[in-house]
PDB file of C-alpha atoms in Angstrom:
ATOM      1  CA  MET A  28      -2.472 -12.930 -28.644  1.00  0.00           C
ATOM      2  CA  ARG A  29      -4.600 -11.846 -25.695  1.00  0.00           C
ATOM      3  CA  ASP A  30      -5.950  -8.316 -25.799  1.00  0.00           C
ATOM      4  CA  PRO A  31      -5.437  -6.424 -22.498  1.00  0.00           C
ATOM      5  CA  GLU A  32      -8.413  -4.191 -23.291  1.00  0.00           C
ATOM      6  CA  GLU A  33     -10.655  -7.228 -22.806  1.00  0.00           C
ATOM      7  CA  LEU A  34      -9.848  -7.076 -19.089  1.00  0.00           C
ATOM      8  CA  TYR A  35     -11.611  -3.754 -18.434  1.00  0.00           C
ATOM      9  CA  GLU A  36     -14.296  -1.366 -19.554  1.00  0.00           C
ATOM     10  CA  VAL A  37     -14.100   2.427 -19.483  1.00  0.00           C
ATOM     11  CA  GLU A  38     -17.307   3.853 -18.050  1.00  0.00           C
ATOM     12  CA  PRO A  39     -19.492   5.308 -20.860  1.00  0.00           C
ATOM     13  CA  HIS A  40     -20.068   8.620 -19.076  1.00  0.00           C
ATOM     14  CA  VAL A  41     -16.337   9.347 -18.780  1.00  0.00           C
ATOM     15  CA  ARG A  42     -15.145   8.654 -22.310  1.00  0.00           C
ATOM     16  CA  ASP A  43     -14.756  12.404 -22.691  1.00  0.00           C
ATOM     17  CA  LEU A  44     -11.595  12.064 -20.575  1.00  0.00           C
ATOM     18  CA  ASP A  45      -9.787  11.191 -23.775  1.00  0.00           C
ATOM     19  CA  ASP A  46     -10.438  14.648 -25.223  1.00  0.00           C
ATOM     20  CA  PRO A  47      -8.835  16.994 -22.674  1.00  0.00           C
ATOM     21  CA  GLY A  48      -6.609  14.149 -21.438  1.00  0.00           C
ATOM     22  CA  LEU A  49      -4.978  13.774 -18.066  1.00  0.00           C
ATOM     23  CA  ASP A  50      -1.491  14.718 -19.200  1.00  0.00           C
ATOM     24  CA  GLY A  51       0.759  15.001 -16.189  1.00  0.00           C
ATOM     25  CA  ALA A  52      -1.633  13.174 -13.850  1.00  0.00           C
ATOM     26  CA  VAL A  53      -0.527  10.671 -11.217  1.00  0.00           C
ATOM     27  CA  LEU A  54      -1.831   7.108 -10.885  1.00  0.00           C
ATOM     28  CA  LEU A  55      -1.852   5.752  -7.313  1.00  0.00           C
ATOM     29  CA  HIS A  56      -2.438   2.043  -6.725  1.00  0.00           C
ATOM     30  CA  SER A  57      -3.021  -0.154  -3.691  1.00  0.00           C
ATOM     31  CA  PHE A  58      -4.578  -3.610  -3.550  1.00  0.00           C
ATOM     32  CA  ASP A  59      -6.179  -5.917  -0.993  1.00  0.00           C
ATOM     33  CA  GLY A  60      -4.870  -9.429  -0.553  1.00  0.00           C
ATOM     34  CA  PHE A  61      -1.116  -9.009  -0.169  1.00  0.00           C
ATOM     35  CA  MET A  62       1.023  -7.580   2.598  1.00  0.00           C
ATOM     36  CA  ASP A  63      -0.327  -4.476   4.309  1.00  0.00           C
ATOM     37  CA  ALA A  64       0.986  -4.370   7.874  1.00  0.00           C
ATOM     38  CA  GLY A  65      -0.970  -2.053  10.117  1.00  0.00           C
ATOM     39  CA  SER A  66      -3.567  -1.766   7.323  1.00  0.00           C
ATOM     40  CA  ALA A  67      -1.501   1.244   6.278  1.00  0.00           C
ATOM     41  CA  GLY A  68      -2.459   1.100   2.602  1.00  0.00           C
ATOM     42  CA  ARG A  69      -6.123   0.466   3.372  1.00  0.00           C
ATOM     43  CA  LEU A  70      -6.262   3.471   5.709  1.00  0.00           C
ATOM     44  CA  VAL A  71      -4.787   5.713   3.002  1.00  0.00           C
ATOM     45  CA  ARG A  72      -7.302   4.420   0.445  1.00  0.00           C
ATOM     46  CA  GLU A  73     -10.196   5.044   2.807  1.00  0.00           C
ATOM     47  CA  HIS A  74      -8.884   8.519   3.633  1.00  0.00           C
ATOM     48  CA  LEU A  75      -8.647   9.465  -0.053  1.00  0.00           C
ATOM     49  CA  ALA A  76     -12.141   8.117  -0.739  1.00  0.00           C
ATOM     50  CA  GLU A  77     -13.665  10.024   2.176  1.00  0.00           C
ATOM     51  CA  ARG A  78     -11.710  13.247   1.740  1.00  0.00           C
ATOM     52  CA  PHE A  79     -12.000  13.771  -2.041  1.00  0.00           C
ATOM     53  CA  ASP A  80     -14.958  13.509  -4.385  1.00  0.00           C
ATOM     54  CA  HIS A  81     -14.380  10.872  -7.032  1.00  0.00           C
ATOM     55  CA  ARG A  82     -15.995   8.851  -9.775  1.00  0.00           C
ATOM     56  CA  VAL A  83     -15.152   5.466 -11.277  1.00  0.00           C
ATOM     57  CA  VAL A  84     -13.675   5.753 -14.767  1.00  0.00           C
ATOM     58  CA  ALA A  85     -12.803   2.102 -15.507  1.00  0.00           C
ATOM     59  CA  ARG A  86     -13.737  -1.340 -14.156  1.00  0.00           C
ATOM     60  CA  PHE A  87     -11.799  -4.578 -14.480  1.00  0.00           C
ATOM     61  CA  ASP A  88     -13.453  -7.933 -15.130  1.00  0.00           C
ATOM     62  CA  VAL A  89     -13.050  -9.521 -11.699  1.00  0.00           C
ATOM     63  CA  ASP A  90     -14.563 -12.797 -12.896  1.00  0.00           C
ATOM     64  CA  ARG A  91     -11.405 -13.277 -14.978  1.00  0.00           C
ATOM     65  CA  LEU A  92      -8.944 -12.014 -12.398  1.00  0.00           C
ATOM     66  CA  ILE A  93     -10.163 -13.203  -8.980  1.00  0.00           C
ATOM     67  CA  ASP A  94     -10.231 -16.679  -7.438  1.00  0.00           C
ATOM     68  CA  TYR A  95     -13.474 -16.511  -5.452  1.00  0.00           C
ATOM     69  CA  ARG A  96     -12.783 -19.741  -3.587  1.00  0.00           C
ATOM     70  CA  ALA A  97      -9.542 -18.303  -2.200  1.00  0.00           C
ATOM     71  CA  ARG A  98     -11.185 -15.021  -1.165  1.00  0.00           C
ATOM     72  CA  ARG A  99     -14.909 -15.597  -0.884  1.00  0.00           C
ATOM     73  CA  PRO A 100     -17.073 -12.435  -1.113  1.00  0.00           C
ATOM     74  CA  LEU A 101     -19.609 -11.893   1.657  1.00  0.00           C
ATOM     75  CA  MET A 102     -23.333 -12.506   1.266  1.00  0.00           C
ATOM     76  CA  THR A 103     -26.139 -11.515   3.621  1.00  0.00           C
ATOM     77  CA  TYR A 104     -28.768 -14.068   4.631  1.00  0.00           C
ATOM     78  CA  VAL A 105     -32.048 -12.801   6.136  1.00  0.00           C
ATOM     79  CA  THR A 106     -34.487 -15.301   7.689  1.00  0.00           C
ATOM     80  CA  ASP A 107     -35.255 -17.358   4.597  1.00  0.00           C
ATOM     81  CA  HIS A 108     -33.480 -15.755   1.648  1.00  0.00           C
ATOM     82  CA  TRP A 109     -30.241 -14.259   0.377  1.00  0.00           C
ATOM     83  CA  GLU A 110     -30.557 -10.497   0.429  1.00  0.00           C
ATOM     84  CA  ASP A 111     -27.202  -9.085  -0.615  1.00  0.00           C
ATOM     85  CA  TYR A 112     -23.984 -10.041  -2.387  1.00  0.00           C
ATOM     86  CA  GLN A 113     -20.891  -7.877  -1.906  1.00  0.00           C
ATOM     87  CA  ALA A 114     -19.343  -8.272  -5.320  1.00  0.00           C
ATOM     88  CA  PRO A 115     -15.626  -7.399  -5.415  1.00  0.00           C
ATOM     89  CA  GLU A 116     -14.621  -4.408  -7.510  1.00  0.00           C
ATOM     90  CA  LEU A 117     -11.290  -3.636  -9.123  1.00  0.00           C
ATOM     91  CA  VAL A 118     -11.603  -0.083 -10.403  1.00  0.00           C
ATOM     92  CA  VAL A 119      -9.814   3.061 -11.469  1.00  0.00           C
ATOM     93  CA  SER A 120     -11.353   6.202  -9.992  1.00  0.00           C
ATOM     94  CA  LEU A 121     -10.720   9.842 -10.811  1.00  0.00           C
ATOM     95  CA  HIS A 122     -10.082  12.204  -7.895  1.00  0.00           C
ATOM     96  CA  ASN A 123      -9.053  15.833  -7.503  1.00  0.00           C
ATOM     97  CA  ASP A 124      -6.684  16.951  -4.767  1.00  0.00           C
ATOM     98  CA  ALA A 125      -7.284  19.948  -2.476  1.00  0.00           C
ATOM     99  CA  THR A 126      -6.260  22.352  -5.245  1.00  0.00           C
ATOM    100  CA  GLY A 127      -8.289  20.660  -7.977  1.00  0.00           C
ATOM    101  CA  VAL A 128      -5.420  18.755  -9.589  1.00  0.00           C
ATOM    102  CA  PRO A 129      -6.711  15.431 -10.977  1.00  0.00           C
ATOM    103  CA  PHE A 130      -5.212  12.076 -10.048  1.00  0.00           C
ATOM    104  CA  LEU A 131      -6.195   8.447 -10.567  1.00  0.00           C
ATOM    105  CA  LEU A 132      -6.524   5.706  -7.956  1.00  0.00           C
ATOM    106  CA  LEU A 133      -6.483   1.987  -8.810  1.00  0.00           C
ATOM    107  CA  THR A 134      -7.881  -0.145  -5.973  1.00  0.00           C
ATOM    108  CA  GLY A 135      -9.527  -3.476  -5.287  1.00  0.00           C
ATOM    109  CA  PRO A 136      -8.511  -7.079  -4.686  1.00  0.00           C
ATOM    110  CA  GLU A 137      -5.109  -8.083  -6.022  1.00  0.00           C
ATOM    111  CA  PRO A 138      -5.629 -10.203  -9.151  1.00  0.00           C
ATOM    112  CA  ASP A 139      -5.068 -13.930  -8.661  1.00  0.00           C
ATOM    113  CA  ARG A 140      -4.371 -14.619 -12.320  1.00  0.00           C
ATOM    114  CA  GLU A 141      -3.306 -12.985 -15.601  1.00  0.00           C
ATOM    115  CA  TRP A 142      -0.804 -10.688 -13.908  1.00  0.00           C
ATOM    116  CA  GLU A 143       1.127  -9.901 -17.063  1.00  0.00           C
ATOM    117  CA  LEU A 144      -2.018  -9.049 -19.000  1.00  0.00           C
ATOM    118  CA  PHE A 145      -3.233  -6.901 -16.095  1.00  0.00           C
ATOM    119  CA  ALA A 146       0.093  -5.025 -15.993  1.00  0.00           C
ATOM    120  CA  THR A 147      -0.155  -4.434 -19.730  1.00  0.00           C
ATOM    121  CA  ALA A 148      -3.702  -3.121 -19.302  1.00  0.00           C
ATOM    122  CA  VAL A 149      -2.578  -0.664 -16.619  1.00  0.00           C
ATOM    123  CA  ARG A 150       0.265   0.457 -18.857  1.00  0.00           C
ATOM    124  CA  GLY A 151      -2.431   1.178 -21.436  1.00  0.00           C
ATOM    125  CA  PHE A 152      -4.064   3.579 -18.954  1.00  0.00           C
ATOM    126  CA  VAL A 153      -0.713   5.251 -18.391  1.00  0.00           C
ATOM    127  CA  ASP A 154      -0.261   5.797 -22.130  1.00  0.00           C
ATOM    128  CA  ARG A 155      -3.888   6.657 -22.834  1.00  0.00           C
ATOM    129  CA  TRP A 156      -4.278   9.277 -20.128  1.00  0.00           C
ATOM    130  CA  GLY A 157      -0.774  10.739 -20.110  1.00  0.00           C
ATOM    131  CA  VAL A 158       0.127   9.566 -16.603  1.00  0.00           C
ATOM    132  CA  ARG A 159       3.509  10.990 -15.570  1.00  0.00           C
ATOM    133  CA  LEU A 160       4.060   8.915 -12.419  1.00  0.00           C
ATOM    134  CA  THR A 161       2.623   5.733 -10.936  1.00  0.00           C
ATOM    135  CA  ALA A 162       2.917   5.186  -7.176  1.00  0.00           C
ATOM    136  CA  GLY A 163       2.063   2.203  -4.989  1.00  0.00           C
ATOM    137  CA  PHE A 164       1.884   2.077  -1.198  1.00  0.00           C
ATOM    138  CA  HIS A 165       1.450  -0.406   1.670  1.00  0.00           C
ATOM    139  CA  GLY A 166       2.818  -1.343   5.096  1.00  0.00           C
ATOM    140  CA  ILE A 167       5.480  -3.906   5.999  1.00  0.00           C
ATOM    141  CA  PRO A 168       6.310  -5.367   9.445  1.00  0.00           C
ATOM    142  CA  MET A 169       9.690  -4.329  10.869  1.00  0.00           C
ATOM    143  CA  SER A 170      11.645  -4.721  14.096  1.00  0.00           C
ATOM    144  CA  ALA A 171      11.098  -1.115  15.105  1.00  0.00           C
ATOM    145  CA  PRO A 172       9.480   0.585  18.112  1.00  0.00           C
ATOM    146  CA  HIS A 173       6.366   2.731  17.764  1.00  0.00           C
ATOM    147  CA  THR A 174       8.015   5.308  20.042  1.00  0.00           C
ATOM    148  CA  ARG A 175      10.489   6.366  17.356  1.00  0.00           C
ATOM    149  CA  PRO A 176       9.934   7.997  13.933  1.00  0.00           C
ATOM    150  CA  LEU A 177       8.538   5.556  11.397  1.00  0.00           C
ATOM    151  CA  GLY A 178      10.719   4.631   8.462  1.00  0.00           C
ATOM    152  CA  VAL A 179       9.486   4.378   4.875  1.00  0.00           C
ATOM    153  CA  THR A 180      11.304   2.313   2.279  1.00  0.00           C
ATOM    154  CA  ALA A 181      11.096   3.603  -1.279  1.00  0.00           C
ATOM    155  CA  HIS A 182      11.864   1.822  -4.536  1.00  0.00           C
ATOM    156  CA  ALA A 183      11.496   3.162  -8.041  1.00  0.00           C
ATOM    157  CA  THR A 184      12.266   2.755 -11.711  1.00  0.00           C
ATOM    158  CA  ARG A 185      14.821   5.585 -11.455  1.00  0.00           C
ATOM    159  CA  PRO A 186      17.047   6.446  -8.444  1.00  0.00           C
ATOM    160  CA  GLU A 187      16.056  10.110  -8.722  1.00  0.00           C
ATOM    161  CA  LEU A 188      12.483   9.227  -7.748  1.00  0.00           C
ATOM    162  CA  ILE A 189      13.488   7.787  -4.367  1.00  0.00           C
ATOM    163  CA  GLY A 190      14.810  11.002  -2.843  1.00  0.00           C
ATOM    164  CA  ASP A 191      16.139  10.739   0.702  1.00  0.00           C
ATOM    165  CA  HIS A 192      14.080   7.702   1.737  1.00  0.00           C
ATOM    166  CA  GLN A 193      15.995   4.940   3.469  1.00  0.00           C
ATOM    167  CA  GLN A 194      16.485   1.689   1.615  1.00  0.00           C
ATOM    168  CA  LEU A 195      16.454  -1.893   2.838  1.00  0.00           C
ATOM    169  CA  PRO A 196      19.947  -3.323   3.380  1.00  0.00           C
ATOM    170  CA  ASN A 197      21.334  -6.255   1.438  1.00  0.00           C
ATOM    171  CA  ARG A 198      19.618  -8.293  -1.238  1.00  0.00           C
ATOM    172  CA  LEU A 199      16.509 -10.275  -0.367  1.00  0.00           C
ATOM    173  CA  GLN A 200      13.781 -12.284  -1.990  1.00  0.00           C
ATOM    174  CA  VAL A 201      10.173 -11.875  -0.864  1.00  0.00           C
ATOM    175  CA  PRO A 202       6.856 -13.161  -2.255  1.00  0.00           C
ATOM    176  CA  ALA A 203       5.846 -11.296  -5.402  1.00  0.00           C
ATOM    177  CA  SER A 204       2.929  -8.883  -5.627  1.00  0.00           C
ATOM    178  CA  ILE A 205       1.092  -7.290  -8.514  1.00  0.00           C
ATOM    179  CA  SER A 206       2.187  -3.848  -7.268  1.00  0.00           C
ATOM    180  CA  ALA A 207       5.846  -4.855  -7.498  1.00  0.00           C
ATOM    181  CA  LEU A 208       5.419  -6.443 -10.923  1.00  0.00           C
ATOM    182  CA  LEU A 209       3.491  -3.432 -12.181  1.00  0.00           C
ATOM    183  CA  GLU A 210       6.271  -1.086 -11.063  1.00  0.00           C
ATOM    184  CA  MET A 211       8.920  -3.233 -12.746  1.00  0.00           C
ATOM    185  CA  ARG A 212       7.007  -3.608 -16.024  1.00  0.00           C
ATOM    186  CA  LEU A 213       6.288   0.125 -16.211  1.00  0.00           C
ATOM    187  CA  GLY A 214       9.976   0.832 -15.718  1.00  0.00           C
ATOM    188  CA  GLU A 215      10.899  -1.568 -18.499  1.00  0.00           C
ATOM    189  CA  ALA A 216       8.499   0.339 -20.748  1.00  0.00           C
ATOM    190  CA  GLY A 217      10.182   3.658 -19.909  1.00  0.00           C
ATOM    191  CA  HIS A 218       7.562   4.977 -17.476  1.00  0.00           C
ATOM    192  CA  ASP A 219       8.281   6.480 -14.053  1.00  0.00           C
ATOM    193  CA  ALA A 220       6.980   4.392 -11.170  1.00  0.00           C
ATOM    194  CA  VAL A 221       7.667   4.407  -7.450  1.00  0.00           C
ATOM    195  CA  GLY A 222       6.535   2.452  -4.417  1.00  0.00           C
ATOM    196  CA  PHE A 223       6.465   3.185  -0.678  1.00  0.00           C
ATOM    197  CA  ALA A 224       6.431   0.714   2.219  1.00  0.00           C
ATOM    198  CA  ALA A 225       5.837   2.111   5.708  1.00  0.00           C
ATOM    199  CA  HIS A 226       7.713   0.331   8.499  1.00  0.00           C
ATOM    200  CA  VAL A 227       5.084  -0.898  10.952  1.00  0.00           C
ATOM    201  CA  PRO A 228       6.278  -2.216  14.353  1.00  0.00           C
ATOM    202  CA  HIS A 229       5.909  -5.974  14.038  1.00  0.00           C
ATOM    203  CA  TYR A 230       3.902  -6.173  17.274  1.00  0.00           C
ATOM    204  CA  LEU A 231       1.304  -3.846  15.691  1.00  0.00           C
ATOM    205  CA  ALA A 232       1.255  -5.437  12.223  1.00  0.00           C
ATOM    206  CA  GLN A 233      -2.147  -7.082  12.714  1.00  0.00           C
ATOM    207  CA  THR A 234      -3.891  -3.939  13.972  1.00  0.00           C
ATOM    208  CA  ALA A 235      -4.910  -0.763  12.163  1.00  0.00           C
ATOM    209  CA  TYR A 236      -2.017   1.660  12.669  1.00  0.00           C
ATOM    210  CA  PRO A 237      -2.868   5.169  11.382  1.00  0.00           C
ATOM    211  CA  ALA A 238       0.637   6.545  12.015  1.00  0.00           C
ATOM    212  CA  ALA A 239       1.883   4.337   9.171  1.00  0.00           C
ATOM    213  CA  ALA A 240      -0.840   5.713   6.890  1.00  0.00           C
ATOM    214  CA  VAL A 241       0.281   9.252   7.754  1.00  0.00           C
ATOM    215  CA  ALA A 242       3.855   8.325   6.809  1.00  0.00           C
ATOM    216  CA  LEU A 243       2.668   6.901   3.487  1.00  0.00           C
ATOM    217  CA  LEU A 244       0.530   9.918   2.690  1.00  0.00           C
ATOM    218  CA  ASP A 245       3.465  12.214   3.428  1.00  0.00           C
ATOM    219  CA  SER A 246       5.686  10.195   1.073  1.00  0.00           C
ATOM    220  CA  LEU A 247       3.047  10.261  -1.651  1.00  0.00           C
ATOM    221  CA  THR A 248       2.619  14.007  -1.279  1.00  0.00           C
ATOM    222  CA  ARG A 249       6.338  14.670  -1.588  1.00  0.00           C
ATOM    223  CA  ALA A 250       6.773  12.331  -4.546  1.00  0.00           C
ATOM    224  CA  THR A 251       3.743  13.445  -6.559  1.00  0.00           C
ATOM    225  CA  GLY A 252       3.284  17.100  -5.627  1.00  0.00           C
ATOM    226  CA  LEU A 253      -0.386  16.444  -4.883  1.00  0.00           C
ATOM    227  CA  VAL A 254      -1.995  18.366  -2.027  1.00  0.00           C
ATOM    228  CA  LEU A 255      -3.501  15.649   0.192  1.00  0.00           C
ATOM    229  CA  PRO A 256      -4.447  17.034   3.633  1.00  0.00           C
ATOM    230  CA  ASP A 257      -3.926  14.511   6.424  1.00  0.00           C
ATOM    231  CA  ASP A 258      -5.351  16.295   9.488  1.00  0.00           C
ATOM    232  CA  ALA A 259      -8.015  13.645  10.107  1.00  0.00           C
ATOM    233  CA  LEU A 260      -5.505  10.818   9.839  1.00  0.00           C
ATOM    234  CA  ARG A 261      -3.070  12.551  12.190  1.00  0.00           C
ATOM    235  CA  GLU A 262      -5.765  13.067  14.810  1.00  0.00           C
ATOM    236  CA  THR A 263      -6.743   9.402  14.601  1.00  0.00           C
ATOM    237  CA  ALA A 264      -3.079   8.423  14.861  1.00  0.00           C
ATOM    238  CA  ARG A 265      -2.687  10.498  18.037  1.00  0.00           C
ATOM    239  CA  ARG A 266      -5.659   8.771  19.666  1.00  0.00           C
ATOM    240  CA  VAL A 267      -4.388   5.333  18.693  1.00  0.00           C
ATOM    241  CA  GLU A 268      -0.907   6.104  20.060  1.00  0.00           C
ATOM    242  CA  VAL A 269      -2.439   6.903  23.450  1.00  0.00           C
ATOM    243  CA  GLN A 270      -4.286   3.579  23.423  1.00  0.00           C
ATOM    244  CA  ILE A 271      -1.146   1.677  22.423  1.00  0.00           C
ATOM    245  CA  ASP A 272       0.922   3.281  25.192  1.00  0.00           C
ATOM    246  CA  ARG A 273      -1.768   2.391  27.723  1.00  0.00           C
ATOM    247  CA  GLN A 274      -1.893  -1.237  26.617  1.00  0.00           C
ATOM    248  CA  ILE A 275       1.898  -1.591  26.626  1.00  0.00           C
ATOM    249  CA  SER A 276       2.157  -0.120  30.115  1.00  0.00           C
ATOM    250  CA  ASP A 277      -0.181  -2.889  31.279  1.00  0.00           C
ATOM    251  CA  SER A 278       2.149  -5.621  30.001  1.00  0.00           C
ATOM    252  CA  GLU A 279       5.697  -5.753  31.312  1.00  0.00           C
ATOM    253  CA  GLU A 280       6.601  -8.406  28.745  1.00  0.00           C
ATOM    254  CA  VAL A 281       5.579  -6.207  25.812  1.00  0.00           C
ATOM    255  CA  ALA A 282       7.178  -3.172  27.449  1.00  0.00           C
ATOM    256  CA  ASP A 283      10.495  -5.073  27.604  1.00  0.00           C
ATOM    257  CA  VAL A 284      10.252  -5.817  23.887  1.00  0.00           C
ATOM    258  CA  VAL A 285       9.623  -2.153  23.094  1.00  0.00           C
ATOM    259  CA  ARG A 286      12.558  -1.025  25.254  1.00  0.00           C
ATOM    260  CA  ALA A 287      14.863  -3.489  23.497  1.00  0.00           C
ATOM    261  CA  LEU A 288      13.735  -2.193  20.113  1.00  0.00           C
ATOM    262  CA  GLU A 289      14.316   1.384  21.287  1.00  0.00           C
ATOM    263  CA  ARG A 290      17.889   0.542  22.278  1.00  0.00           C
ATOM    264  CA  GLN A 291      18.508  -1.091  18.897  1.00  0.00           C
ATOM    265  CA  TYR A 292      16.986   1.875  17.053  1.00  0.00           C
ATOM    266  CA  ASP A 293      18.971   4.464  19.046  1.00  0.00           C
ATOM    267  CA  THR A 294      22.216   2.545  18.513  1.00  0.00           C
ATOM    268  CA  PHE A 295      21.606   2.476  14.785  1.00  0.00           C
ATOM    269  CA  VAL A 296      20.832   6.208  14.633  1.00  0.00           C
ATOM    270  CA  GLU A 297      23.928   7.089  16.675  1.00  0.00           C
ATOM    271  CA  ALA A 298      26.111   4.971  14.402  1.00  0.00           C
ATOM    272  CA  ALA A 299      24.603   6.701  11.363  1.00  0.00           C
ATOM    273  CA  ARG A 300      25.533  10.084  12.821  1.00  0.00           C
ATOM    274  CA  ARG A 301      29.137   8.915  12.970  1.00  0.00           C
ATOM    275  CA  GLU A 302      28.862   8.068   9.253  1.00  0.00           C
ATOM    276  CA  ASN A 303      29.655   4.453   9.961  1.00  0.00           C
ATOM    277  CA  LEU A 304      26.504   2.369  10.183  1.00  0.00           C
ATOM    278  CA  LEU A 305      28.341  -0.617  11.658  1.00  0.00           C
ATOM    279  CA  ALA A 306      30.643   1.141  14.115  1.00  0.00           C
ATOM    280  CA  ASP A 307      30.338  -0.079  17.681  1.00  0.00           C
ATOM    281  CA  THR A 308      26.743  -1.250  17.257  1.00  0.00           C
ATOM    282  CA  ALA A 309      25.510  -3.155  20.265  1.00  0.00           C
ATOM    283  CA  GLN A 310      22.725  -4.674  18.177  1.00  0.00           C
ATOM    284  CA  PRO A 311      23.215  -6.074  14.636  1.00  0.00           C
ATOM    285  CA  LEU A 312      21.271  -4.623  11.755  1.00  0.00           C
ATOM    286  CA  PRO A 313      18.539  -6.914  10.424  1.00  0.00           C
ATOM    287  CA  THR A 314      19.782  -9.275   7.754  1.00  0.00           C
ATOM    288  CA  ALA A 315      17.995 -10.079   4.531  1.00  0.00           C
ATOM    289  CA  ASP A 316      16.944 -13.438   5.983  1.00  0.00           C
ATOM    290  CA  GLU A 317      15.503 -11.755   9.080  1.00  0.00           C
ATOM    291  CA  LEU A 318      13.551  -9.262   6.997  1.00  0.00           C
ATOM    292  CA  ALA A 319      12.230 -12.011   4.737  1.00  0.00           C
ATOM    293  CA  SER A 320      11.244 -13.984   7.822  1.00  0.00           C
ATOM    294  CA  HIS A 321       9.181 -11.038   9.087  1.00  0.00           C
ATOM    295  CA  PHE A 322       7.409 -10.797   5.739  1.00  0.00           C
ATOM    296  CA  GLU A 323       6.709 -14.530   5.503  1.00  0.00           C
ATOM    297  CA  ARG A 324       5.392 -14.698   9.078  1.00  0.00           C
ATOM    298  CA  PHE A 325       3.083 -11.752   8.460  1.00  0.00           C
ATOM    299  CA  LEU A 326       1.747 -13.313   5.259  1.00  0.00           C
ATOM    300  CA  ALA A 327       1.182 -16.632   7.025  1.00  0.00           C
ATOM    301  CA  GLU A 328      -0.800 -14.856   9.743  1.00  0.00           C
ATOM    302  CA  GLN A 329      -2.824 -13.037   7.098  1.00  0.00           C
ATOM    303  CA  GLN A 330      -3.730 -16.311   5.375  1.00  0.00           C
ATOM    304  CA  GLY A 331      -5.105 -17.591   8.657  1.00  0.00           C
ATOM    305  CA  THR A 332      -7.280 -14.517   9.149  1.00  0.00           C
ATOM    306  CA  ASP A 333     -10.866 -14.476   7.868  1.00  0.00           C
TER     307      ASP A 333
END
């Protein structure tokens, strides 16, 4: 039987974490390589890394988990020699929020292989360090206008963890991810786990969209109780919104698309106020097939991007 502890090493200088423990801590996770419309998850990861001091507490063996030929790391060539190799890192880091409360962050490239063993290894962290809640986050493309409040879909191992977040309609199948499998396996083991997907306007899915990162950070804050200031992200989001509005005003074709999405959004909201989501809707709600199509198209575009 394979030993999940062979997949990672705890940093020698942080083994003392086992003494006081991290009982009640939160483990956040977000990976490169799967769906992240608007780079929403990446922007949150970068914000947490820049805003809070942190140190790596565990490293995974990427040579076992990553297919380098599918996602080739970058190397730097200078004149007549190779100078630098950007080795991928899949790590768990220890942070403290604005009030000093510790939390863990698992980031890096999504594993290409040994998913089940990886999920078991992460569950070992949850048990070892007394993690009370695990939370994943990323962005998904949706038929929604940027001029209306962003939605966030939540899913969890217990309904109580979702709160008042909206849920996707119908039943749909989408490509699997390690974040989704990790959430499911933790739930099967009796652990609390939740995930958040910010709704990024599909016409902005390939650009960095800070407003989606703000929505994710707000959801994480409410779900975990961590104090994670977002002033810098909000300011960036305001600047980007101005740029987006300017670009859309220069294209009548794109402006027509946005106006159509606004009408669909407003019709949906009005129907919801009447407590009948399907009453007199001029535009149909997206079906499971339509949502899956958005996801598949986004993933196909990502695979074609270097």
